[in-house]
Coordinates of C-alpha atoms in Angstrom, one line a residue:
M1 CA 0.0 0.0 0.0
R2 CA 1.4 3.4 -1.0
L3 CA 1.1 5.8 1.9
A4 CA -0.1 9.4 1.6
A5 CA -0.2 12.3 4.1
I6 CA -0.9 16.0 4.3
L7 CA 1.6 18.4 5.7
L8 CA 0.3 21.7 7.1
M9 CA 3.1 24.1 8.3
G10 CA 3.5 27.8 9.1
P11 CA 4.6 30.3 11.7
T12 CA 3.0 30.5 15.2
A13 CA -0.4 32.3 15.2
S14 CA -1.0 31.6 11.5
G15 CA -4.1 29.5 12.2
K16 CA -2.8 26.0 11.6
T17 CA -4.9 24.4 14.3
A18 CA -8.1 26.0 13.2
C19 CA -7.4 25.0 9.6
A20 CA -6.6 21.4 10.6
L21 CA -9.8 21.1 12.6
H22 CA -11.8 22.6 9.8
L23 CA -10.5 19.9 7.4
A24 CA -11.3 17.2 10.0
R25 CA -14.9 18.2 9.9
S26 CA -15.2 17.1 6.2
L27 CA -12.4 14.5 5.8
P28 CA -11.5 11.3 7.7
I29 CA -8.4 12.9 9.3
E30 CA -6.2 12.0 12.2
I31 CA -3.9 14.9 13.3
I32 CA -0.2 14.3 14.1
S33 CA 1.2 17.3 15.9
V34 CA 4.5 18.7 14.6
D35 CA 5.3 20.8 17.6
S36 CA 8.2 20.5 19.9
A37 CA 6.3 22.1 22.8
L38 CA 3.0 20.3 22.5
V39 CA 4.7 17.0 23.3
F40 CA 5.0 18.0 26.9
R41 CA 2.4 17.1 29.5
D42 CA 0.8 19.8 31.7
M43 CA 2.1 22.6 29.5
N44 CA -1.2 23.7 28.1
I45 CA -1.7 27.4 28.2
G46 CA 1.8 28.6 27.2
T47 CA 1.9 26.1 24.2
A48 CA -1.6 27.0 23.0
K49 CA -2.5 23.4 23.3
P50 CA -5.9 22.4 21.7
D51 CA -8.6 22.3 24.4
A52 CA -10.7 19.3 25.2
T53 CA -13.5 20.3 22.7
E54 CA -11.0 20.6 19.9
L55 CA -9.2 17.4 20.8
A56 CA -12.5 15.6 20.7
L57 CA -13.2 16.6 17.1
C58 CA -10.8 14.0 15.7
P59 CA -7.9 11.8 17.0
H60 CA -4.7 13.7 17.8
H61 CA -1.2 12.3 18.2
L62 CA 2.1 13.4 19.8
I63 CA 0.4 15.8 22.2
G64 CA 1.2 15.5 25.9
I65 CA 3.3 12.3 25.5
V66 CA 6.4 13.1 27.6
S67 CA 7.2 14.7 31.0
P68 CA 8.6 18.3 31.0
E69 CA 11.6 16.7 32.6
E70 CA 12.3 14.6 29.5
A71 CA 13.8 15.6 26.1
Y72 CA 12.2 14.9 22.8
S73 CA 14.3 15.0 19.6
A74 CA 13.8 15.3 15.9
A75 CA 15.0 11.7 15.5
R76 CA 12.3 10.5 17.9
F77 CA 9.7 12.6 16.1
R78 CA 10.6 11.1 12.8
A79 CA 10.3 7.6 14.1
D80 CA 7.0 8.4 15.8
A81 CA 5.6 10.2 12.8
L82 CA 6.5 7.4 10.3
R83 CA 4.9 4.8 12.6
L84 CA 1.7 6.9 13.0
I85 CA 1.4 7.6 9.3
S86 CA 1.4 3.8 8.6
E87 CA -1.0 3.1 11.4
I88 CA -3.5 5.8 10.5
S89 CA -3.4 4.8 6.8
A90 CA -4.0 1.2 7.8
R91 CA -7.2 2.4 9.5
G92 CA -8.3 4.0 6.2
K93 CA -7.8 7.5 7.6
I94 CA -5.7 10.5 6.3
P95 CA -2.7 11.5 8.4
L96 CA -2.5 15.3 8.7
L97 CA 0.8 16.5 10.1
A98 CA 0.2 20.1 11.4
G99 CA 2.6 22.3 13.3
G100 CA 5.4 24.9 13.3
T101 CA 8.5 23.0 14.3
M102 CA 10.1 23.1 10.9
L103 CA 13.1 21.0 11.9
Y104 CA 10.7 18.1 12.5
F105 CA 9.2 18.6 9.0
K106 CA 12.8 18.6 7.5
A107 CA 13.7 15.4 9.5
L108 CA 10.6 13.7 8.2
L109 CA 11.2 14.5 4.6
D110 CA 14.9 14.6 4.3
G111 CA 16.0 12.1 7.0
L112 CA 18.6 12.7 9.6
S113 CA 22.3 13.4 9.6
D114 CA 24.7 10.7 10.9
L115 CA 25.1 12.4 14.3
P116 CA 26.0 10.7 17.6
Q117 CA 23.4 10.3 20.3
A118 CA 23.4 12.6 23.2
D119 CA 26.1 11.6 25.8
A120 CA 24.8 12.4 29.3
G121 CA 28.3 12.3 30.9
L122 CA 29.8 14.6 28.3
R123 CA 26.8 16.9 28.4
A124 CA 27.2 17.2 32.2
E125 CA 30.9 18.0 31.8
I126 CA 30.2 20.7 29.2
E127 CA 27.5 22.2 31.5
A128 CA 29.8 22.2 34.4
Q129 CA 32.5 23.9 32.3
A130 CA 30.0 26.5 31.2
A131 CA 28.9 27.2 34.8
A132 CA 32.5 27.8 35.8
Q133 CA 33.7 29.7 32.7
G134 CA 30.6 31.0 30.9
W135 CA 29.3 30.0 27.4
P136 CA 31.5 32.5 25.6
A137 CA 34.5 30.5 26.8
L138 CA 33.0 27.3 25.4
H139 CA 32.2 29.2 22.2
A140 CA 35.9 30.1 22.0
E141 CA 36.8 26.4 22.4
L142 CA 34.4 25.5 19.7
A143 CA 36.1 28.1 17.4
A144 CA 39.4 26.4 18.0
L145 CA 38.0 23.0 17.1
D146 CA 35.6 24.1 14.3
A147 CA 35.9 27.7 13.2
D148 CA 33.1 27.5 10.7
A149 CA 30.6 26.1 13.2
A150 CA 31.5 28.7 15.8
A151 CA 31.1 31.5 13.3
R152 CA 27.5 30.6 12.8
L153 CA 26.6 30.6 16.5
N154 CA 26.1 33.4 19.0
P155 CA 28.7 33.2 21.9
N156 CA 25.8 32.9 24.4
D157 CA 23.7 30.4 22.5
A158 CA 24.0 27.7 25.1
Q159 CA 21.9 25.0 23.5
R160 CA 23.6 25.0 20.1
I161 CA 27.1 25.5 21.5
Q162 CA 26.6 22.6 23.8
R163 CA 25.4 20.2 21.1
A164 CA 28.1 21.4 18.6
L165 CA 30.9 20.8 21.2
E166 CA 29.4 17.4 22.0
I167 CA 29.4 16.3 18.4
V168 CA 32.9 17.6 17.6
R169 CA 34.3 16.1 20.8
V170 CA 32.7 12.7 20.1
T171 CA 33.4 12.5 16.4
G172 CA 36.6 14.4 16.1
R173 CA 35.1 15.9 12.8
P174 CA 33.9 19.3 11.9
L175 CA 30.2 19.7 12.3
A176 CA 29.6 20.2 8.5
E177 CA 31.2 16.8 7.8
S178 CA 29.0 15.1 10.4
Y179 CA 25.9 16.6 8.9
A180 CA 27.0 15.5 5.4
R181 CA 27.2 11.9 6.5
R182 CA 23.6 11.0 5.9
E183 CA 22.1 7.9 7.5
A184 CA 21.6 5.1 5.1
E185 CA 18.0 4.6 6.2
T186 CA 15.0 4.5 4.0
G187 CA 11.5 5.0 5.2
P188 CA 8.3 3.9 3.5
A189 CA 7.4 5.6 0.2
I190 CA 4.9 8.4 1.1
D191 CA 3.1 10.8 -1.1
Y192 CA 3.1 14.1 0.7
L193 CA 0.9 17.2 0.1
P194 CA 2.9 20.0 1.6
L195 CA 0.8 23.1 2.5
A196 CA 1.8 26.3 4.2
L197 CA 0.1 29.2 5.9
A198 CA 2.1 32.4 5.8
P199 CA 1.2 36.1 6.3
S200 CA 1.1 38.6 3.5
D201 CA 1.7 41.3 6.2
R202 CA 3.9 40.4 9.1
S203 CA 2.7 43.3 11.2
V204 CA -0.7 41.7 11.4
L205 CA 0.9 38.4 12.5
H206 CA 2.8 40.4 15.2
E207 CA -0.5 41.8 16.4
R208 CA -2.0 38.3 16.6
I209 CA 1.1 37.1 18.6
A210 CA 0.7 40.0 21.1
Q211 CA -3.0 39.2 21.5
R212 CA -2.4 35.6 22.0
F213 CA 0.3 36.2 24.6
D214 CA -2.0 38.5 26.5
A215 CA -4.7 35.8 26.3
M216 CA -2.3 33.3 27.8
L217 CA -1.5 35.6 30.7
A218 CA -5.2 36.2 31.3
A219 CA -5.9 32.4 31.2
G220 CA -3.5 31.7 34.0
F221 CA -0.1 31.1 32.4
E222 CA 1.7 32.3 35.6
D223 CA -0.2 29.7 37.7
E224 CA 0.6 27.0 35.1
V225 CA 4.3 27.6 35.3
R226 CA 4.2 27.8 39.2
G227 CA 2.5 24.4 39.2
L228 CA 5.0 22.9 36.8
R229 CA 7.9 24.1 39.1
Q230 CA 6.2 22.5 42.1
R231 CA 5.3 19.2 40.3
Y232 CA 8.5 18.5 38.4
Q233 CA 12.2 18.9 38.9
L234 CA 12.9 21.5 36.3
N235 CA 15.6 24.0 35.3
L236 CA 16.2 26.4 32.5
T237 CA 18.5 24.0 30.6
M238 CA 15.7 21.6 29.9
T239 CA 14.1 21.6 26.5
S240 CA 10.6 22.2 28.0
M241 CA 11.6 25.3 29.9
R242 CA 13.4 26.7 26.8
C243 CA 10.1 26.9 25.0
V244 CA 9.0 30.4 24.1
G245 CA 7.2 32.1 27.0
Y246 CA 8.2 29.6 29.6
R247 CA 11.7 30.9 29.9
Q248 CA 10.4 34.4 30.3
M249 CA 7.8 33.4 32.9
W250 CA 10.5 31.5 34.8
E251 CA 12.5 34.8 35.0
F252 CA 9.4 36.6 36.2
L253 CA 8.7 34.0 38.9
D254 CA 12.4 34.3 40.1
G255 CA 12.0 38.0 40.4
E256 CA 14.5 38.8 37.7
I257 CA 12.0 40.8 35.6
D258 CA 8.7 42.6 36.3
A259 CA 5.3 42.0 34.7
E260 CA 5.8 44.6 32.0
T261 CA 9.1 43.2 31.0
L262 CA 7.7 39.7 31.0
R263 CA 5.1 40.7 28.5
F264 CA 7.6 42.6 26.3
K265 CA 10.1 39.7 26.3
G266 CA 7.5 37.0 25.8
I267 CA 6.0 38.8 22.8
A268 CA 9.5 39.6 21.4
A269 CA 10.6 36.0 21.7
T270 CA 7.5 34.7 20.0
R271 CA 8.0 37.2 17.1
Q272 CA 11.6 35.9 16.8
L273 CA 10.3 32.3 16.7
A274 CA 7.9 33.3 13.9
K275 CA 10.7 35.0 12.0
R276 CA 12.8 31.8 12.2
Q277 CA 9.8 29.7 11.1
L278 CA 9.3 31.9 8.1
T279 CA 13.0 31.6 7.2
W280 CA 12.6 27.8 7.3
L281 CA 9.6 28.2 5.1
R282 CA 11.5 30.2 2.5
Q283 CA 14.1 27.4 2.4
F284 CA 11.3 24.8 2.0
R285 CA 9.8 26.8 -0.8
E286 CA 13.1 26.7 -2.6
N287 CA 13.6 23.0 -2.2
W288 CA 10.1 21.5 -2.4
S289 CA 8.6 22.3 -5.8
G290 CA 5.2 20.9 -4.7
L291 CA 4.8 23.2 -1.7
M292 CA 1.5 25.2 -1.9
E293 CA 1.4 28.4 0.1
F294 CA -1.7 30.3 1.3
D295 CA -2.1 33.7 2.9
C296 CA -3.1 33.1 6.5
L297 CA -4.6 36.6 6.6
D298 CA -7.0 35.8 3.7
R299 CA -10.4 34.9 5.3
H300 CA -10.9 32.3 2.6
S301 CA -7.6 30.6 3.0
T302 CA -9.1 27.5 4.8
Q303 CA -11.5 27.0 2.0
H304 CA -8.7 27.3 -0.6
I305 CA -6.7 24.7 1.3
E306 CA -9.8 22.4 1.5
T307 CA -10.1 22.7 -2.3
A308 CA -6.5 21.8 -2.8
V309 CA -6.8 18.8 -0.5
H310 CA -9.9 17.4 -2.3
A311 CA -8.1 17.9 -5.7
W312 CA -5.1 16.0 -4.4
R313 CA -7.2 13.1 -3.1
H314 CA -8.9 12.7 -6.4
A315 CA -5.9 13.2 -8.6

């Protein structure tokens, strides 16, 4: 059986969830979340997780599947997504992969580089070194080992410096060489319909982002993060707490910033996320000739997408 799946991508606040649920009302769809924040349990408000009513409209997958204390990788997503696409198709349903974590989409379509698995001991060693010397010092070490990789990273970008150093130390190779060594793995043949929602006017998207962050604050985002800190053993190095909004709320709860700065930094970080997502989308547009893009500010965009999906199904 040849598999088929719909991909629905776009920046935060572009209306992907609403569009996916609209399609689910007229098509036998099961939704696979492509979102690195929605995988975490008990992180509902700050991730704009679909509510109980929305989740009941059709089956959803990869939402709330791991503890905020755990990590979830692109490799794990790819394995989970390929398995789910096969299972959903076997049930006679259409897999719809919707979300804004563009790295996950890339991992699904292009496979993964031949990179070493995370080494807990080495990671702890790097973190201890960073605590003692600061991340700029580790950035300098990376520059000595792999100047090209270091040149692409901010000296304070802890997450990427840590992973780059880990790869270079383990492999003894420059990062670019490791990424070039593709895994010799083949997944099932899948016909994808890649769709994207993107704004014709970024200023309107920025307004949506601000409105949504204000709505999260009003809905109890502060209490949510307080509860997470009480329920789990968390810190700011964890993937879950590096999610947009959660880091800023953590700083607020620690008394490092006031409420006005929390709002400013939270909205600014979300806008930066949207900018990165749109950069990814531009790269996808260049590489995937079949990508169909729709203006998320067009009130008829959902209907246009529905038309494209029906045409694809009957082609």
